[in-house]
């Protein structure tokens, strides 16, 4: 389920079956790593679309959580906002919260979060044709399924 009126209407009727929220973490940078940040964001957004299709009815995909990177490449000043979002999700019935990212800096912040950071290295998509992109994404989702199931077990 995505964060749109149609899916939210279904969620409100079926919320007892939707126990997992996914928050894509999308970096913004205007420094030397601007293209890398854009690539990571594109990868996570496309991966989220494919993952949502696989888990429709079990997961709610939140709007992307965008953040600025500092000059060292670390998330800048948004950790508190993300913790607030996690708390709100938990208070509203989501048992599990996954933060989907290609930014390795978030791995160091997982200890500060209640949810699980799911990190995958991004695959450069800019020169791929659409069918190949989607094939790559399906492969990534298949790998990610194992990670998510393991995290559900660890968090449960």
PDB file of C-alpha atoms in Angstrom:
ATOM      1  CA  UNK A   1       0.000   0.000   0.000  1.00  0.00           C
ATOM      2  CA  UNK A   2       1.224   3.431  -0.881  1.00  0.00           C
ATOM      3  CA  UNK A   3       0.578   6.765   0.756  1.00  0.00           C
ATOM      4  CA  UNK A   4      -2.316   7.818  -1.465  1.00  0.00           C
ATOM      5  CA  UNK A   5      -6.045   8.280  -0.866  1.00  0.00           C
ATOM      6  CA  UNK A   6      -7.103   5.017  -2.526  1.00  0.00           C
ATOM      7  CA  UNK A   7      -4.630   2.825  -0.624  1.00  0.00           C
ATOM      8  CA  UNK A   8      -5.210   4.651   2.666  1.00  0.00           C
ATOM      9  CA  UNK A   9      -8.939   3.960   2.321  1.00  0.00           C
ATOM     10  CA  UNK A  10      -8.154   0.239   1.997  1.00  0.00           C
ATOM     11  CA  UNK A  11      -5.694   0.479   4.885  1.00  0.00           C
ATOM     12  CA  UNK A  12      -8.322   2.011   7.179  1.00  0.00           C
ATOM     13  CA  UNK A  13     -10.592  -0.980   6.552  1.00  0.00           C
ATOM     14  CA  UNK A  14      -7.815  -3.584   6.807  1.00  0.00           C
ATOM     15  CA  UNK A  15      -5.345  -1.996   9.240  1.00  0.00           C
ATOM     16  CA  UNK A  16      -5.243  -5.042  11.528  1.00  0.00           C
ATOM     17  CA  UNK A  17      -3.486  -6.925   8.699  1.00  0.00           C
ATOM     18  CA  UNK A  18      -0.986  -4.153   7.875  1.00  0.00           C
ATOM     19  CA  UNK A  19       1.693  -4.313  10.552  1.00  0.00           C
ATOM     20  CA  UNK A  20       4.707  -2.891   8.727  1.00  0.00           C
ATOM     21  CA  UNK A  21       5.596   0.639   7.632  1.00  0.00           C
ATOM     22  CA  UNK A  22       8.412   1.272   5.163  1.00  0.00           C
ATOM     23  CA  UNK A  23      10.114   4.662   5.104  1.00  0.00           C
ATOM     24  CA  UNK A  24      12.430   5.193   2.116  1.00  0.00           C
ATOM     25  CA  UNK A  25      15.405   7.397   3.092  1.00  0.00           C
ATOM     26  CA  UNK A  26      16.441   9.676   0.216  1.00  0.00           C
ATOM     27  CA  UNK A  27      19.632  11.765   0.426  1.00  0.00           C
ATOM     28  CA  UNK A  28      19.990  15.261  -1.000  1.00  0.00           C
ATOM     29  CA  UNK A  29      23.433  16.713  -1.583  1.00  0.00           C
ATOM     30  CA  UNK A  30      24.724  19.645  -3.597  1.00  0.00           C
ATOM     31  CA  UNK A  31      28.381  18.773  -3.133  1.00  0.00           C
ATOM     32  CA  UNK A  32      30.688  16.465  -5.030  1.00  0.00           C
ATOM     33  CA  UNK A  33      28.412  13.523  -4.234  1.00  0.00           C
ATOM     34  CA  UNK A  34      25.292  15.111  -5.764  1.00  0.00           C
ATOM     35  CA  UNK A  35      25.067  12.557  -8.586  1.00  0.00           C
ATOM     36  CA  UNK A  36      25.660   9.684  -6.167  1.00  0.00           C
ATOM     37  CA  UNK A  37      22.867  10.961  -3.908  1.00  0.00           C
ATOM     38  CA  UNK A  38      20.513  11.253  -6.895  1.00  0.00           C
ATOM     39  CA  UNK A  39      21.411   7.716  -7.976  1.00  0.00           C
ATOM     40  CA  UNK A  40      20.765   6.380  -4.473  1.00  0.00           C
ATOM     41  CA  UNK A  41      17.402   8.145  -4.367  1.00  0.00           C
ATOM     42  CA  UNK A  42      16.347   6.860  -7.782  1.00  0.00           C
ATOM     43  CA  UNK A  43      17.346   3.321  -6.821  1.00  0.00           C
ATOM     44  CA  UNK A  44      15.452   3.354  -3.505  1.00  0.00           C
ATOM     45  CA  UNK A  45      12.319   4.865  -5.075  1.00  0.00           C
ATOM     46  CA  UNK A  46      12.215   2.226  -7.821  1.00  0.00           C
ATOM     47  CA  UNK A  47      13.008  -0.554  -5.367  1.00  0.00           C
ATOM     48  CA  UNK A  48      10.168   0.668  -3.121  1.00  0.00           C
ATOM     49  CA  UNK A  49       7.708   0.420  -6.016  1.00  0.00           C
ATOM     50  CA  UNK A  50       8.708  -3.171  -6.706  1.00  0.00           C
ATOM     51  CA  UNK A  51       8.742  -4.119  -3.028  1.00  0.00           C
ATOM     52  CA  UNK A  52       5.278  -2.626  -2.521  1.00  0.00           C
ATOM     53  CA  UNK A  53       3.879  -4.863  -5.261  1.00  0.00           C
ATOM     54  CA  UNK A  54       5.342  -7.898  -3.510  1.00  0.00           C
ATOM     55  CA  UNK A  55       3.933  -7.001  -0.073  1.00  0.00           C
ATOM     56  CA  UNK A  56       0.658  -5.281  -0.986  1.00  0.00           C
ATOM     57  CA  UNK A  57      -1.678  -5.660   1.960  1.00  0.00           C
ATOM     58  CA  UNK A  58       1.078  -6.246   4.518  1.00  0.00           C
ATOM     59  CA  UNK A  59       3.142  -3.051   4.280  1.00  0.00           C
ATOM     60  CA  UNK A  60       2.354   0.655   4.089  1.00  0.00           C
ATOM     61  CA  UNK A  61       4.948   2.614   2.129  1.00  0.00           C
ATOM     62  CA  UNK A  62       5.331   6.092   3.556  1.00  0.00           C
ATOM     63  CA  UNK A  63       6.380   9.106   1.491  1.00  0.00           C
ATOM     64  CA  UNK A  64      10.146   9.312   1.118  1.00  0.00           C
ATOM     65  CA  UNK A  65      12.017  10.868   4.027  1.00  0.00           C
ATOM     66  CA  UNK A  66      14.418  13.308   2.361  1.00  0.00           C
ATOM     67  CA  UNK A  67      17.422  14.686   4.190  1.00  0.00           C
ATOM     68  CA  UNK A  68      20.475  16.799   3.479  1.00  0.00           C
ATOM     69  CA  UNK A  69      23.927  15.321   3.820  1.00  0.00           C
ATOM     70  CA  UNK A  70      26.644  17.313   5.540  1.00  0.00           C
ATOM     71  CA  UNK A  71      30.104  17.824   4.029  1.00  0.00           C
ATOM     72  CA  UNK A  72      31.209  14.443   5.435  1.00  0.00           C
ATOM     73  CA  UNK A  73      28.248  12.641   3.853  1.00  0.00           C
ATOM     74  CA  UNK A  74      26.275  12.148   7.071  1.00  0.00           C
ATOM     75  CA  UNK A  75      22.533  12.811   7.453  1.00  0.00           C
ATOM     76  CA  UNK A  76      22.207  16.383   8.654  1.00  0.00           C
ATOM     77  CA  UNK A  77      19.906  17.174  11.556  1.00  0.00           C
ATOM     78  CA  UNK A  78      16.927  14.984  10.667  1.00  0.00           C
ATOM     79  CA  UNK A  79      17.430  12.078  13.059  1.00  0.00           C
ATOM     80  CA  UNK A  80      15.010  13.594  15.581  1.00  0.00           C
ATOM     81  CA  UNK A  81      12.335  13.975  12.899  1.00  0.00           C
ATOM     82  CA  UNK A  82      12.775  10.353  11.866  1.00  0.00           C
ATOM     83  CA  UNK A  83      12.508   9.191  15.484  1.00  0.00           C
ATOM     84  CA  UNK A  84       9.292  11.245  15.849  1.00  0.00           C
ATOM     85  CA  UNK A  85       7.898   9.605  12.711  1.00  0.00           C
ATOM     86  CA  UNK A  86       8.779   6.150  14.058  1.00  0.00           C
ATOM     87  CA  UNK A  87       7.033   6.878  17.348  1.00  0.00           C
ATOM     88  CA  UNK A  88       3.923   8.059  15.529  1.00  0.00           C
ATOM     89  CA  UNK A  89       3.899   4.957  13.336  1.00  0.00           C
ATOM     90  CA  UNK A  90       4.228   2.697  16.393  1.00  0.00           C
ATOM     91  CA  UNK A  91       1.491   4.601  18.259  1.00  0.00           C
ATOM     92  CA  UNK A  92      -0.788   4.125  15.274  1.00  0.00           C
ATOM     93  CA  UNK A  93      -0.503   0.366  15.089  1.00  0.00           C
ATOM     94  CA  UNK A  94       2.576  -0.407  13.011  1.00  0.00           C
ATOM     95  CA  UNK A  95       4.513  -3.144  14.784  1.00  0.00           C
ATOM     96  CA  UNK A  96       7.470  -3.001  12.410  1.00  0.00           C
ATOM     97  CA  UNK A  97       9.180   0.001  10.810  1.00  0.00           C
ATOM     98  CA  UNK A  98      11.780  -0.461   8.085  1.00  0.00           C
ATOM     99  CA  UNK A  99      13.988   2.350   6.812  1.00  0.00           C
ATOM    100  CA  UNK A 100      15.012   1.515   3.249  1.00  0.00           C
ATOM    101  CA  UNK A 101      18.246   3.188   2.143  1.00  0.00           C
ATOM    102  CA  UNK A 102      21.311   3.004  -0.074  1.00  0.00           C
ATOM    103  CA  UNK A 103      23.191   5.448   2.134  1.00  0.00           C
ATOM    104  CA  UNK A 104      25.602   3.519   4.386  1.00  0.00           C
ATOM    105  CA  UNK A 105      25.692   6.444   6.848  1.00  0.00           C
ATOM    106  CA  UNK A 106      22.325   5.283   8.214  1.00  0.00           C
ATOM    107  CA  UNK A 107      23.829   2.009   9.434  1.00  0.00           C
ATOM    108  CA  UNK A 108      25.612   3.959  12.178  1.00  0.00           C
ATOM    109  CA  UNK A 109      22.282   5.476  13.302  1.00  0.00           C
ATOM    110  CA  UNK A 110      20.320   2.231  13.543  1.00  0.00           C
ATOM    111  CA  UNK A 111      21.093   2.016  17.270  1.00  0.00           C
ATOM    112  CA  UNK A 112      19.278   5.357  17.744  1.00  0.00           C
ATOM    113  CA  UNK A 113      16.165   4.167  15.920  1.00  0.00           C
ATOM    114  CA  UNK A 114      13.400   1.802  16.970  1.00  0.00           C
ATOM    115  CA  UNK A 115      12.941   0.566  13.421  1.00  0.00           C
ATOM    116  CA  UNK A 116      15.325  -1.462  11.311  1.00  0.00           C
ATOM    117  CA  UNK A 117      17.640   0.086   8.751  1.00  0.00           C
ATOM    118  CA  UNK A 118      17.599  -1.996   5.576  1.00  0.00           C
ATOM    119  CA  UNK A 119      20.633  -0.987   3.549  1.00  0.00           C
ATOM    120  CA  UNK A 120      21.293  -2.061  -0.018  1.00  0.00           C
ATOM    121  CA  UNK A 121      24.045  -0.721  -2.236  1.00  0.00           C
ATOM    122  CA  UNK A 122      22.518   1.200  -5.109  1.00  0.00           C
ATOM    123  CA  UNK A 123      22.831  -0.025  -8.658  1.00  0.00           C
ATOM    124  CA  UNK A 124      23.453   2.772 -11.203  1.00  0.00           C
ATOM    125  CA  UNK A 125      20.277   2.874 -13.303  1.00  0.00           C
ATOM    126  CA  UNK A 126      20.904   5.894 -15.493  1.00  0.00           C
ATOM    127  CA  UNK A 127      22.093   4.038 -18.608  1.00  0.00           C
ATOM    128  CA  UNK A 128      19.767   1.013 -18.393  1.00  0.00           C
ATOM    129  CA  UNK A 129      16.716   0.551 -20.555  1.00  0.00           C
ATOM    130  CA  UNK A 130      13.398   0.135 -18.717  1.00  0.00           C
ATOM    131  CA  UNK A 131      12.967  -3.653 -19.073  1.00  0.00           C
ATOM    132  CA  UNK A 132      16.484  -4.263 -17.753  1.00  0.00           C
ATOM    133  CA  UNK A 133      15.933  -1.838 -14.843  1.00  0.00           C
ATOM    134  CA  UNK A 134      12.834  -3.749 -13.805  1.00  0.00           C
ATOM    135  CA  UNK A 135      14.631  -7.075 -14.123  1.00  0.00           C
ATOM    136  CA  UNK A 136      17.397  -5.783 -11.848  1.00  0.00           C
ATOM    137  CA  UNK A 137      14.791  -4.537  -9.370  1.00  0.00           C
ATOM    138  CA  UNK A 138      13.062  -7.921  -9.257  1.00  0.00           C
ATOM    139  CA  UNK A 139      16.416  -9.541  -8.443  1.00  0.00           C
ATOM    140  CA  UNK A 140      16.986  -6.967  -5.696  1.00  0.00           C
ATOM    141  CA  UNK A 141      13.501  -7.560  -4.251  1.00  0.00           C
ATOM    142  CA  UNK A 142      14.116 -11.314  -4.156  1.00  0.00           C
ATOM    143  CA  UNK A 143      17.286 -10.720  -2.135  1.00  0.00           C
ATOM    144  CA  UNK A 144      15.508  -8.203   0.057  1.00  0.00           C
ATOM    145  CA  UNK A 145      12.686 -10.628   0.888  1.00  0.00           C
ATOM    146  CA  UNK A 146      15.074 -12.773   2.915  1.00  0.00           C
ATOM    147  CA  UNK A 147      16.402  -9.746   4.780  1.00  0.00           C
ATOM    148  CA  UNK A 148      12.902  -8.496   5.626  1.00  0.00           C
ATOM    149  CA  UNK A 149      11.676 -11.894   6.817  1.00  0.00           C
ATOM    150  CA  UNK A 150      14.779 -12.218   9.013  1.00  0.00           C
ATOM    151  CA  UNK A 151      14.242  -8.727  10.475  1.00  0.00           C
ATOM    152  CA  UNK A 152      10.568  -9.529  11.164  1.00  0.00           C
ATOM    153  CA  UNK A 153      11.743 -12.569  13.118  1.00  0.00           C
ATOM    154  CA  UNK A 154      14.446 -10.606  14.950  1.00  0.00           C
ATOM    155  CA  UNK A 155      12.064  -7.759  15.836  1.00  0.00           C
ATOM    156  CA  UNK A 156       9.091 -10.009  16.653  1.00  0.00           C
TER     157      UNK A 156
END
